[in-house]
Coordinates of C-alpha atoms in Angstrom, one line a residue:
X1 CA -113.1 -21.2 177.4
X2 CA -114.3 -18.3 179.7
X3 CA -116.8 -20.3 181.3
X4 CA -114.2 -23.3 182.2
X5 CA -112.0 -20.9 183.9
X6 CA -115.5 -19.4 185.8
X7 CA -115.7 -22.7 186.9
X8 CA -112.5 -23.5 188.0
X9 CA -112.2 -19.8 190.0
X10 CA -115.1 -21.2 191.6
X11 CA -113.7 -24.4 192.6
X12 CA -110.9 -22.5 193.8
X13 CA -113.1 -20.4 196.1
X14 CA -115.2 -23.2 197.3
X15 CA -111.6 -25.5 198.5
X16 CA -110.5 -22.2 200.5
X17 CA -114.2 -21.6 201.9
X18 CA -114.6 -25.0 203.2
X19 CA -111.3 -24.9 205.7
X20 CA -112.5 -24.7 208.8
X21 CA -112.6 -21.8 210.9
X22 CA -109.8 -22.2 213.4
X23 CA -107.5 -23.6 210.4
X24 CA -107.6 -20.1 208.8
X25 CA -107.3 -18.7 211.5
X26 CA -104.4 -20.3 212.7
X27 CA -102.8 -19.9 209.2
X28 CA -103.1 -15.9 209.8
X29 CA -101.5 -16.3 212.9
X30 CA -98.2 -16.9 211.2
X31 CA -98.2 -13.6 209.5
X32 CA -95.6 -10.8 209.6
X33 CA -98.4 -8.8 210.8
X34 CA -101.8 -8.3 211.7
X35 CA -102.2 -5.6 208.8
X36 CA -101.5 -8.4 206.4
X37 CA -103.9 -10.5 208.0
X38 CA -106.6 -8.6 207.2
X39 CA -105.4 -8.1 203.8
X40 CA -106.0 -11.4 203.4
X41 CA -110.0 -10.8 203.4
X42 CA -109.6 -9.8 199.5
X43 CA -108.9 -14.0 199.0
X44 CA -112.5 -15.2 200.0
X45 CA -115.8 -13.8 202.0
X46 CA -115.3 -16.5 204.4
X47 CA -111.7 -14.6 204.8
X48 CA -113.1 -11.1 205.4
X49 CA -113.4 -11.0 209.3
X50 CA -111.5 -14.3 210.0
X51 CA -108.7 -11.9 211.1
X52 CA -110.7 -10.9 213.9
X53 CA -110.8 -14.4 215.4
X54 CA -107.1 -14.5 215.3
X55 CA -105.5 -14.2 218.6
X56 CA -101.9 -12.8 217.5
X57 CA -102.2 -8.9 216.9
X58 CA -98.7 -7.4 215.5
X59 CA -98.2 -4.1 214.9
X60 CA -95.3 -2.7 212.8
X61 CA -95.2 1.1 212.3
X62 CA -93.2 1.8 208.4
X63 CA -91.4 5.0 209.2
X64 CA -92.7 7.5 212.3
X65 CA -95.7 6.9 214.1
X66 CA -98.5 9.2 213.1
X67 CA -102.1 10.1 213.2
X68 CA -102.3 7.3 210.9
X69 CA -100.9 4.4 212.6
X70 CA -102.1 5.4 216.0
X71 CA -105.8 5.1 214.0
X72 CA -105.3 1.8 211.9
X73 CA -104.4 0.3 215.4
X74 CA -107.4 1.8 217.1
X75 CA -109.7 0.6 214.6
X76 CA -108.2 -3.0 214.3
X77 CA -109.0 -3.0 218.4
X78 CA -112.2 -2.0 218.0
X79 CA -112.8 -4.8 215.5
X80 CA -111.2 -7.5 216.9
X81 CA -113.5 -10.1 218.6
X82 CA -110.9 -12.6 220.1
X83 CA -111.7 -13.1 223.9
X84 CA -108.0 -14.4 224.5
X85 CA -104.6 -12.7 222.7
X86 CA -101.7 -15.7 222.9
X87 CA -99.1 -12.8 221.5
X88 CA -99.1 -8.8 221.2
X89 CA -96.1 -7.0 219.5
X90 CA -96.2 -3.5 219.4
X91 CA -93.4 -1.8 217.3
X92 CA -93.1 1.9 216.9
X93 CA -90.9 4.5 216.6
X94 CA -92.0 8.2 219.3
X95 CA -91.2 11.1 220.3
X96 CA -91.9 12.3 223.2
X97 CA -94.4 9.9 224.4
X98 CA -92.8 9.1 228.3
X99 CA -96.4 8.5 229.4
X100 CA -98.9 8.8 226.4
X101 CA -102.1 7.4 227.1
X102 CA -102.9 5.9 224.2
X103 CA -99.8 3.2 224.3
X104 CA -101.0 2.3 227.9
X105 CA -104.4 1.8 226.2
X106 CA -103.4 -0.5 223.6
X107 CA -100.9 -2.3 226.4
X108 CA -104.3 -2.4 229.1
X109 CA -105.8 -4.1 225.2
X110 CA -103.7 -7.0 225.8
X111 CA -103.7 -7.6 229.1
X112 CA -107.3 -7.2 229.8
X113 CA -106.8 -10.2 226.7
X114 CA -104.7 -12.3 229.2
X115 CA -102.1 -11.6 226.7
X116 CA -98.9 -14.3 227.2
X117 CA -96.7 -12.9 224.9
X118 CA -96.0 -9.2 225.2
X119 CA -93.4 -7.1 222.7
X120 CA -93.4 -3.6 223.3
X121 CA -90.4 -2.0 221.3
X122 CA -90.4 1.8 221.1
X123 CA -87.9 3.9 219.4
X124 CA -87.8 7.3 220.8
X125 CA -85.6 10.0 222.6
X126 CA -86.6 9.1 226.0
X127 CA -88.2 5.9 227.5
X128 CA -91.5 5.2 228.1
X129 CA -92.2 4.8 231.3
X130 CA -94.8 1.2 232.0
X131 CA -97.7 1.7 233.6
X132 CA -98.0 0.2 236.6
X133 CA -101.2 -2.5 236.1
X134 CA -98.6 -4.2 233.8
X135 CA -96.4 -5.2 237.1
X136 CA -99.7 -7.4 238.5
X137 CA -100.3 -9.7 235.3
X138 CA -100.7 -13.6 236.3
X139 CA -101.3 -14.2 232.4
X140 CA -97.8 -13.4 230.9
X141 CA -95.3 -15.9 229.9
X142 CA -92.7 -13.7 227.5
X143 CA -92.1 -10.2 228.1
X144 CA -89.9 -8.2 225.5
X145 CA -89.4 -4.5 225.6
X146 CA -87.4 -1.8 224.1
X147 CA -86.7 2.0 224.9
X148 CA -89.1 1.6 228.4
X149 CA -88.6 3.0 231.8
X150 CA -89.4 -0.2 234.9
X151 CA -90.2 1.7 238.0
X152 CA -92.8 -0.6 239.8
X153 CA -94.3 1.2 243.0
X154 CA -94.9 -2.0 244.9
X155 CA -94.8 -5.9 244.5
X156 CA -94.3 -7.7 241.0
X157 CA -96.6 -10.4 240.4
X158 CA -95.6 -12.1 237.4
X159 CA -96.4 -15.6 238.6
X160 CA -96.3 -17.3 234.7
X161 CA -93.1 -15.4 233.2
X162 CA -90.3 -18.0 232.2
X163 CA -88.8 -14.9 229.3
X164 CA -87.8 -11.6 230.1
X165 CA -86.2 -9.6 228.0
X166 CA -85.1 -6.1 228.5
X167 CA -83.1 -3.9 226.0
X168 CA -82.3 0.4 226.2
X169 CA -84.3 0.2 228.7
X170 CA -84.3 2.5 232.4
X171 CA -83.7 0.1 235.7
X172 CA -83.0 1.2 239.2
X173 CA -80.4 -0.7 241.8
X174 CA -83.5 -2.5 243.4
X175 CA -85.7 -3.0 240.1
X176 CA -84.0 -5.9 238.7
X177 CA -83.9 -7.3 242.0
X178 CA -88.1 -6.8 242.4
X179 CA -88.7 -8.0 238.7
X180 CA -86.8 -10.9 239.4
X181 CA -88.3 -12.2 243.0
X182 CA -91.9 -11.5 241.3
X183 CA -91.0 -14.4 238.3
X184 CA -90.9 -17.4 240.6
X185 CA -91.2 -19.4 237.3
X186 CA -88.7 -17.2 235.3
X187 CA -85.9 -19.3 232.7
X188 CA -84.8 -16.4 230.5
X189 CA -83.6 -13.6 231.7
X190 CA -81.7 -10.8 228.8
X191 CA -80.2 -7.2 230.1
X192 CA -79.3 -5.3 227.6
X193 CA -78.0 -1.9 227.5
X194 CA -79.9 -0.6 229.8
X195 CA -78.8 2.0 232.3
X196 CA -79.2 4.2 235.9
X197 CA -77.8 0.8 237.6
X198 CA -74.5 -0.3 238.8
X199 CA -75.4 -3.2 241.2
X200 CA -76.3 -6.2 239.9
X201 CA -78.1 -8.7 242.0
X202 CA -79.8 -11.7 240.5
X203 CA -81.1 -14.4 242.6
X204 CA -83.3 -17.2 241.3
X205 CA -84.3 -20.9 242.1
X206 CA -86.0 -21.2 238.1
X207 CA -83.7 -19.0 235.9
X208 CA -81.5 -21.5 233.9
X209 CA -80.3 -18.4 230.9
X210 CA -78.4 -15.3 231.9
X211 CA -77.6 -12.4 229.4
X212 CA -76.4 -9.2 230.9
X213 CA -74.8 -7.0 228.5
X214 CA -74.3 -3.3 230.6
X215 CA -73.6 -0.2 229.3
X216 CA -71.0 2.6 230.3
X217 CA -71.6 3.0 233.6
X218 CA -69.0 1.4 235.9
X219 CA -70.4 -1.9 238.0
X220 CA -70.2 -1.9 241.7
X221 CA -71.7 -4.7 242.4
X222 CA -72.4 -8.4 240.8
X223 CA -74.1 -11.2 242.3
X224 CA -75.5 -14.3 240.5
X225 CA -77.5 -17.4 242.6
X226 CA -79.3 -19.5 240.5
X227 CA -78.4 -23.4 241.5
X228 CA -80.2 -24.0 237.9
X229 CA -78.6 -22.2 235.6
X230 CA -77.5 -23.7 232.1
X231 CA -76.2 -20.7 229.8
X232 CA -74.8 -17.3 231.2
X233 CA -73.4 -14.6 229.2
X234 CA -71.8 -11.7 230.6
X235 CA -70.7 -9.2 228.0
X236 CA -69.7 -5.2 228.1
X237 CA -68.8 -4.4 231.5
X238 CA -67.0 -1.8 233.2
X239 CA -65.2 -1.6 236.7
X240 CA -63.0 -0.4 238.6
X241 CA -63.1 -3.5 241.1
X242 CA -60.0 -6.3 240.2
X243 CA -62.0 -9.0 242.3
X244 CA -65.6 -8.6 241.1
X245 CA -65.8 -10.2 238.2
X246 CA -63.1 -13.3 239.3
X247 CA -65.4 -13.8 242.4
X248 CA -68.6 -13.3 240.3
X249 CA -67.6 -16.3 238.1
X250 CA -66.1 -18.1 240.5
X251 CA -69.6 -18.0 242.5
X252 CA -72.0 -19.3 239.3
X253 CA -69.7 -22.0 238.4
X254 CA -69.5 -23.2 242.1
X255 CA -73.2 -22.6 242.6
X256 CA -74.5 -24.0 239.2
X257 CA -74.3 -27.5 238.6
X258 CA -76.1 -27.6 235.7
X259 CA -73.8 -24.8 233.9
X260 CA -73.0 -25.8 230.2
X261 CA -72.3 -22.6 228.1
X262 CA -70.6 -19.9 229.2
X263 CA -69.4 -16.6 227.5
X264 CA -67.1 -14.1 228.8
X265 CA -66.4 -10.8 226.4
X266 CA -65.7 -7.0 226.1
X267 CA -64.8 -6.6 229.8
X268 CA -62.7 -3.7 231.0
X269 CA -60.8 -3.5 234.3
X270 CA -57.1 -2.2 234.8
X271 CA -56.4 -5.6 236.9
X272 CA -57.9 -8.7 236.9
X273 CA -57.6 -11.2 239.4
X274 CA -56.9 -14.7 238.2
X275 CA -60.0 -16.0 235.8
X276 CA -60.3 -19.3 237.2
X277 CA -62.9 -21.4 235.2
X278 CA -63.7 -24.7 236.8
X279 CA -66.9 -26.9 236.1
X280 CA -67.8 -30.3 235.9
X281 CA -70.7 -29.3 233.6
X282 CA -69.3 -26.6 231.0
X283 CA -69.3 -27.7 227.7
X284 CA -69.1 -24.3 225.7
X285 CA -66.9 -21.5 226.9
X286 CA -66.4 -18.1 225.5
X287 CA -63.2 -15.8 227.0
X288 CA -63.3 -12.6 224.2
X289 CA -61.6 -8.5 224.2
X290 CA -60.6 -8.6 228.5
X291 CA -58.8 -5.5 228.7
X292 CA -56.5 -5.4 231.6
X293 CA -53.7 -7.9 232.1
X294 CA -54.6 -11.1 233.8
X295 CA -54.1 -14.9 234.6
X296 CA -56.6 -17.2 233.6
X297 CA -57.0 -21.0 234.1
X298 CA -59.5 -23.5 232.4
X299 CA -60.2 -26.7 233.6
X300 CA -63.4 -28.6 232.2
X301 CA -63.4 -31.9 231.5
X302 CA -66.7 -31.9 229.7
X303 CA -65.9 -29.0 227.7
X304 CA -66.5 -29.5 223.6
X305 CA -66.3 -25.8 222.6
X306 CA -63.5 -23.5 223.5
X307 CA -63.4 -20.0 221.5
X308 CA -60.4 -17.3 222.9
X309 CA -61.4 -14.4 220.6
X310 CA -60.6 -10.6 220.7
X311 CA -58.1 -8.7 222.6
X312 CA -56.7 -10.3 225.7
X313 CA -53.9 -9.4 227.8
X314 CA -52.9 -12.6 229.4
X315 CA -50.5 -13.4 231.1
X316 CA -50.3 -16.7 231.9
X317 CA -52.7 -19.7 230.2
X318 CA -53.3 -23.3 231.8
X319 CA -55.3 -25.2 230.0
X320 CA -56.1 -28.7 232.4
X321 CA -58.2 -31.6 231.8
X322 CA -59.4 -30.8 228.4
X323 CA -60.6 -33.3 226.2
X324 CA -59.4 -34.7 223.0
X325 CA -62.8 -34.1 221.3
X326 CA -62.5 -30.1 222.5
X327 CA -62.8 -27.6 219.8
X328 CA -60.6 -25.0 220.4
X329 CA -60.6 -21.7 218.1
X330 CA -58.3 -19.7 218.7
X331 CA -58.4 -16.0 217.7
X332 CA -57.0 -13.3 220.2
X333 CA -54.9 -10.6 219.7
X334 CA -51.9 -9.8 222.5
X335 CA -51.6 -5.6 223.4
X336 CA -48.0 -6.1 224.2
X337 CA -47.1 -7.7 220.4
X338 CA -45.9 -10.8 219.0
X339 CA -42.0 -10.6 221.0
X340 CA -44.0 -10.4 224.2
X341 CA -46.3 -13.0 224.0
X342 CA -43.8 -16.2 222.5
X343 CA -43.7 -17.4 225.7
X344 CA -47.5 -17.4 226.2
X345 CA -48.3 -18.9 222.2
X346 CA -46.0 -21.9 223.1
X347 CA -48.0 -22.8 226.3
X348 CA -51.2 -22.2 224.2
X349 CA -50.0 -24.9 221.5
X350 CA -48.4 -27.2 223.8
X351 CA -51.6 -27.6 226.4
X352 CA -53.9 -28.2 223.3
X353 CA -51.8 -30.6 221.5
X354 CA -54.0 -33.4 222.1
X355 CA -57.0 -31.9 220.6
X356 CA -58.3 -33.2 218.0
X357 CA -60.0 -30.2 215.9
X358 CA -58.5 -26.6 215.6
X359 CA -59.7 -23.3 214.4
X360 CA -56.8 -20.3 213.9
X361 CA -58.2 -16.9 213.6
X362 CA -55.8 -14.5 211.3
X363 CA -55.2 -12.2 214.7
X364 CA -53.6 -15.3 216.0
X365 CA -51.7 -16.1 213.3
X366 CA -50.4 -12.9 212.7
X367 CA -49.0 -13.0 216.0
X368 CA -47.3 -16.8 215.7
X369 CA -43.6 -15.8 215.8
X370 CA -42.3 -16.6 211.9
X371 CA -39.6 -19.5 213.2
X372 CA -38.8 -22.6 212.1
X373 CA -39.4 -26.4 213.9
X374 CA -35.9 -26.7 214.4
X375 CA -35.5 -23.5 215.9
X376 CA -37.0 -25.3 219.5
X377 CA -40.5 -24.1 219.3
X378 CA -42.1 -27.3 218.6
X379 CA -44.9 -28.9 220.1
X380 CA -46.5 -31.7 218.0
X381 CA -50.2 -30.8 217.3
X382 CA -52.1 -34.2 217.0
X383 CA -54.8 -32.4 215.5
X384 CA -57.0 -33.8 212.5
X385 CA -59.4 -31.1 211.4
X386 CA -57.5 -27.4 211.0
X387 CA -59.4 -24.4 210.0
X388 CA -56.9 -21.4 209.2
X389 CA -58.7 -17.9 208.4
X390 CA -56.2 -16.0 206.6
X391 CA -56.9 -12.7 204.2
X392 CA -52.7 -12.3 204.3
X393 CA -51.8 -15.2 202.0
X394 CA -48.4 -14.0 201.7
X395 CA -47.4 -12.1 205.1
X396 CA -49.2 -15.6 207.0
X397 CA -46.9 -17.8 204.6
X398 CA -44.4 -18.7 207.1
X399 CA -46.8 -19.0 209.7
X400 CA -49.3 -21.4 207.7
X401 CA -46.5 -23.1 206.6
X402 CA -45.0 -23.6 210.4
X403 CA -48.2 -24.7 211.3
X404 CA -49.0 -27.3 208.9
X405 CA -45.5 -28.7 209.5
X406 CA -46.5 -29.4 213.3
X407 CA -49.5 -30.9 212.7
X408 CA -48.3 -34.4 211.6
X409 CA -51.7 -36.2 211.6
X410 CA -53.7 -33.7 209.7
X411 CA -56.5 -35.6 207.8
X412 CA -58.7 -31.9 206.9
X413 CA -58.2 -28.7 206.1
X414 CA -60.2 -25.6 205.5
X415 CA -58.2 -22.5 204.6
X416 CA -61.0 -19.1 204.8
X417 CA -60.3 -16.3 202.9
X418 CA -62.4 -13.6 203.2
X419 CA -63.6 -11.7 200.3
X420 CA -64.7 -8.4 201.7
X421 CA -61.4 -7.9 203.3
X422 CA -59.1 -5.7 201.3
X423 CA -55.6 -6.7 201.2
X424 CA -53.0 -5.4 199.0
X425 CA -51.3 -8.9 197.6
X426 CA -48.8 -7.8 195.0
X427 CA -47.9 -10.7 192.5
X428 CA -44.2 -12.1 192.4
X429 CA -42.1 -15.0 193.8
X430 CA -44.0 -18.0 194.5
X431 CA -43.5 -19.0 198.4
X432 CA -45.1 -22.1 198.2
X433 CA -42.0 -24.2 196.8
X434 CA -42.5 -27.5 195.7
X435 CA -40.2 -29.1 198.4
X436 CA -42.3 -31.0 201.0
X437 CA -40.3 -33.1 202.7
X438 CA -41.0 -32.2 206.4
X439 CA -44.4 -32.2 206.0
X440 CA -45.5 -35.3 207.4
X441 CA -49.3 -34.6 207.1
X442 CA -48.8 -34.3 203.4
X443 CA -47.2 -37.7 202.8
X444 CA -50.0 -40.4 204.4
X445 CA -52.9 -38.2 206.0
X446 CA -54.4 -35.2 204.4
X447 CA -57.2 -36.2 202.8
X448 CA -59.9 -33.4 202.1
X449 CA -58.8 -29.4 201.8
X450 CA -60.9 -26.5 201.5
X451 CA -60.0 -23.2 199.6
X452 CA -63.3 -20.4 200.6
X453 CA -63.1 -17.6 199.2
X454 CA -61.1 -17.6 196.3
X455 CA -60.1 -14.7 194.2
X456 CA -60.3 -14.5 190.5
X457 CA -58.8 -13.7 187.9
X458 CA -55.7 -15.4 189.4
X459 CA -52.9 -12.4 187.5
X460 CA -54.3 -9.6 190.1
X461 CA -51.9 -10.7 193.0
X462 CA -54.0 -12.7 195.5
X463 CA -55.8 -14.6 193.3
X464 CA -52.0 -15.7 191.5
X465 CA -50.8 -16.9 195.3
X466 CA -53.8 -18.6 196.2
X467 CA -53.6 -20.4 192.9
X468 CA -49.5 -20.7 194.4
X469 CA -50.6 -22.3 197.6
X470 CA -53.4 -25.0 195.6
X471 CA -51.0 -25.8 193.1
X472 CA -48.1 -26.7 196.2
X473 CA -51.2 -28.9 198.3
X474 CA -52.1 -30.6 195.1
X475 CA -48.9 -31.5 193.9
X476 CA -47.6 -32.9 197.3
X477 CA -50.6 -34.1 199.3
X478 CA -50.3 -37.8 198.6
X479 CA -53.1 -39.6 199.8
X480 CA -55.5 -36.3 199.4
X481 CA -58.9 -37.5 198.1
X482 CA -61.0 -34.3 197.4
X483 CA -60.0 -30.6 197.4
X484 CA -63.3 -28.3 197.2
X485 CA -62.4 -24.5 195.8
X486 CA -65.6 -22.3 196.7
X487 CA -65.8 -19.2 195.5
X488 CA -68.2 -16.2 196.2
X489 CA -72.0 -16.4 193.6
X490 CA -71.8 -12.9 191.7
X491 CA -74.5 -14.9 189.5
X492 CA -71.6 -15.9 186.8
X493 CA -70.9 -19.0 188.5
X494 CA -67.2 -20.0 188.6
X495 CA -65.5 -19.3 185.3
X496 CA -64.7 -22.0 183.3
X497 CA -60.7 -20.4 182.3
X498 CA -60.0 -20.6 185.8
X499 CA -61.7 -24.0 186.4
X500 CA -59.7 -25.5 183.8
X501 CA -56.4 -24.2 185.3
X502 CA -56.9 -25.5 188.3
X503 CA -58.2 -28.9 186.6
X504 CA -54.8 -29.2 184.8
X505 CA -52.3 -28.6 187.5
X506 CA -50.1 -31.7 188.7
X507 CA -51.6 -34.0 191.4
X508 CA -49.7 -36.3 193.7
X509 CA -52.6 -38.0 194.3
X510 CA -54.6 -40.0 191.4
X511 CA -57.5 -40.2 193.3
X512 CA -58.0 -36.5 193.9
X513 CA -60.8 -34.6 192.6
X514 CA -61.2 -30.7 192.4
X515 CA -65.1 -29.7 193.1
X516 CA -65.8 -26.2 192.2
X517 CA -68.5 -24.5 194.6
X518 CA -70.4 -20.7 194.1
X519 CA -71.8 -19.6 197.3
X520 CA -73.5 -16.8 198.1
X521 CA -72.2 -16.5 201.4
X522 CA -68.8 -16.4 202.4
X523 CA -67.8 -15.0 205.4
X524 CA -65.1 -15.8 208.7
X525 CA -65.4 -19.3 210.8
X526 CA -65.7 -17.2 213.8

């Protein structure tokens, strides 16, 4: 018996010895990191100094960067044999390391290499300032760094970098400008909370993504030219300037023909000049938290993904040429309060009542004025996929209700109820009566609903009015076909008491089903 399982050990070691070289090599590659790589020598001799072949080196400090560290990485270095390094990541957390020798010797490593793919994240007080060989590399192609300090003394000649990405990082007026004319081949381009800038000044024939999330620091200046842009994001920007970020927008949409996804959020300005978002091109369009009141206008014909999110002061909406297959979601939260902003709501709802999918955040709903369809506030919503996401099943009653009532030709509907959200529901009067005669939805077109998040056991308040508003859908929904309950995976799965409840409650429909769902995540559409 001993000597059969010799044999097959040996077999074992003999299949993993005969891979090829570059095979296990390019297995290791795909590592975590480059000290697992090596661990991998305890596998097979042939494995024991593959790892030195392999041209990814990653390096991921646990905890503060010692004596330790600083030596495993010296001695890996020594050891490896690779002539040419496709990727370098460098992760460590310092302290008073602004110009330490020994990262510019593992960096002048990498590039001496022809390293393309270059991650340098440091976590430390200050930043680490790069040294300058770094700025003349014709071998990179991705460039990531964290907690450094850019200050190039002369040209940039990155002639091969399509990705930059730059987070906590220290930039000057004039260095983003530099790093940018030295990328002539440069697609990605990420600021991110960095600071000592205010003026922004991007100009590029190549770059088709955009990220610039700022910090504090108030923006004087923001220029964008790049005729091939696809994606822009501008997010967490300060100024004191109504017109610059109108005239900023204004400029990339008018000057980017290619422009598909665009994301507008956490902008602060007392006044805002109109937002006027026009393109031929934009599918995807972002407006989120715009502090400062202002007017905005939207008019994309090719637009498939609208999302108004956060806190926004509008005043006045025009949605224009947006098509039926848009989906809009709708989640934004109005400083001046529901009375305020009826006017505004009704517009909202009445220039997207052609679209055909719809996705209700609970900040919107909260602020839908509680009225009636007869009271004159009416628009027909020809929508046929709804999403509500609602933790306030009993204070978004009315509201739920008023919306399901205008949406005649409803054919889906998912209602999200967040789990992790506390909310007080005390148990009582049911507010889901049985009488559904103006809801026109329910009598020929809702056919699949969606409960997520469900609460259990049903007698501790919420979970006794969500099992209020099933038992109202299932009982008049008269052409529904399946109703899906999902419910968050504790590892009991769904309990079988309150699965046959549900499975015995009155059903309009005789070919519903009820399908019972544990998922282990659960969270908001948005």
């Amino acid at each position: 018996m001993g000597s059969k399982r010799l044999k097959m050990e040996e077999e074992k070691q003999d299949r993993i010895s005969d891979l090829p070289d570059s095979l296990i090599q390019h297995i290791l590659s795909f590592l975590p990191s480059t000290k697992q790589a090596i661990q991998t020598g305890i596998l097979s001799k042939r494995w024991q100094k593959q790892w030195t072949e392999v041209p990814v080196l990653i390096f991921n400090s646990d905890g503060m960067f010692n004596e330790n560290n600083l030596k495993f990485i010296d001695d890996t270095l020594i050891l490896h044999d690779c002539s040419k390094i496709y990727k370098f990541h460098l992760y460590l957390r310092l302290f008073h390391l602004e110009r330490d020798p020994q990262i510019a010797s593992k960096i002048d490593f990498a590039t001496s290499k022809d390293v393309e793919d270059l991650n340098l994240s440091l976590s430390m007080e200050g930043f680490y300032l790069l040294p300058q060989f770094l700025f003349n590399n014709a071998s990179l192609v991705k460039l990531k760094t964290v907690g450094c300090s850019f200050i190039p003394n002369g040209k940039v000649n990155w002639g091969c970098l399509t990705v930059l990405n730059i987070r906590r990082c220290k930039l000057t007026d004039h260095t983003i400008e530099h790093l940018v004319s030295g990328s002539p081949l440069l697609e990605s381009l990420e600021l991110i909370s960095c600071s000592e800038y205010d003026k922004i000044v991007i100009a590029s024939k190549s770059l088709k993504r955009l990220v610039l999330h700022h910090g504090i620091p108030s923006i004087s200046v923001l220029e964008i030219s790049c005729p091939k842009l696809e994606e822009v994001c501008l997010q967490g920007m300060v100024t004191n300037d109504p017109k610059l970020f109108a005239q900023a927008i204004e400029n990339v949409l008018s000057g980017s023909s290619l422009l598909e996804s665009m994301s507008i959020e956490s902008i602060y300005v007392r006044v805002l000049d109109p937002l006027v978002i026009a393109s031929k091109s934009l599918k995807r369009l972002v407006v989120g938290s715009i502090r400062g009141g202002f007017d905005i206008e939207i008019s994309c014909p090719k637009l498939k993904e609208l999302k108004l999110l956060g806190c926004l002061n509008i005043n006045d909406a025009k949605l224009l040429n947006l098509p039926s297959s848009l989906c809009a979601t709708i989640d934004f939260q109005h400083p001046r309060g529901q009375k305020a902003c009826k006017g505004l709501i009704k517009d909202i709802l009445q220039q997207l009542q052609h679209v055909k999918e719809l996705k209700f955040g609970s900040w919107f709903i909260s602020i839908l004025p509680t009225m009636k369809v007869e009271d004159g506030f009416s628009p027909r919503l020809n929508i046929k996929y709804l999403t509500l996401n609602s933790p306030h099943l009993i204070k978004h009653h009315s509201r739920i209700s008023y919306v399901l009532r205008i949406s005649p030709v409803l054919e889906k509907l998912i209602i999200n109820v967040p789990p992790y959200r506390k909310v007080n529901h005390k148990g009582g009067n049911n507010y889901w009566l049985p009488d559904a005669t103006d809801f026109d939805c329910l009598e020929s077109h809702l056919k699949t609903i969606k409960i997520v998040g469900f609460d259990f056991p049903v007698g501790d308040g919420r979970g006794q009015h969500m099992l209020y508003l099933i038992q109202f859908l299932l009982k008049n929904a008269r052409v529904l076909e399946k109703m899906v309950v999902v419910v968050k995976d504790d590892g009991t799965g769904f309990p079988l008491e309150v699965s046959h409840e549900l499975l015995c409650l009155p059903r309009c429909s005789q070919n519903a089903i009820i399908e019972f769902v544990c998922s282990k995540e659960i969270g908001i559409f948005l």
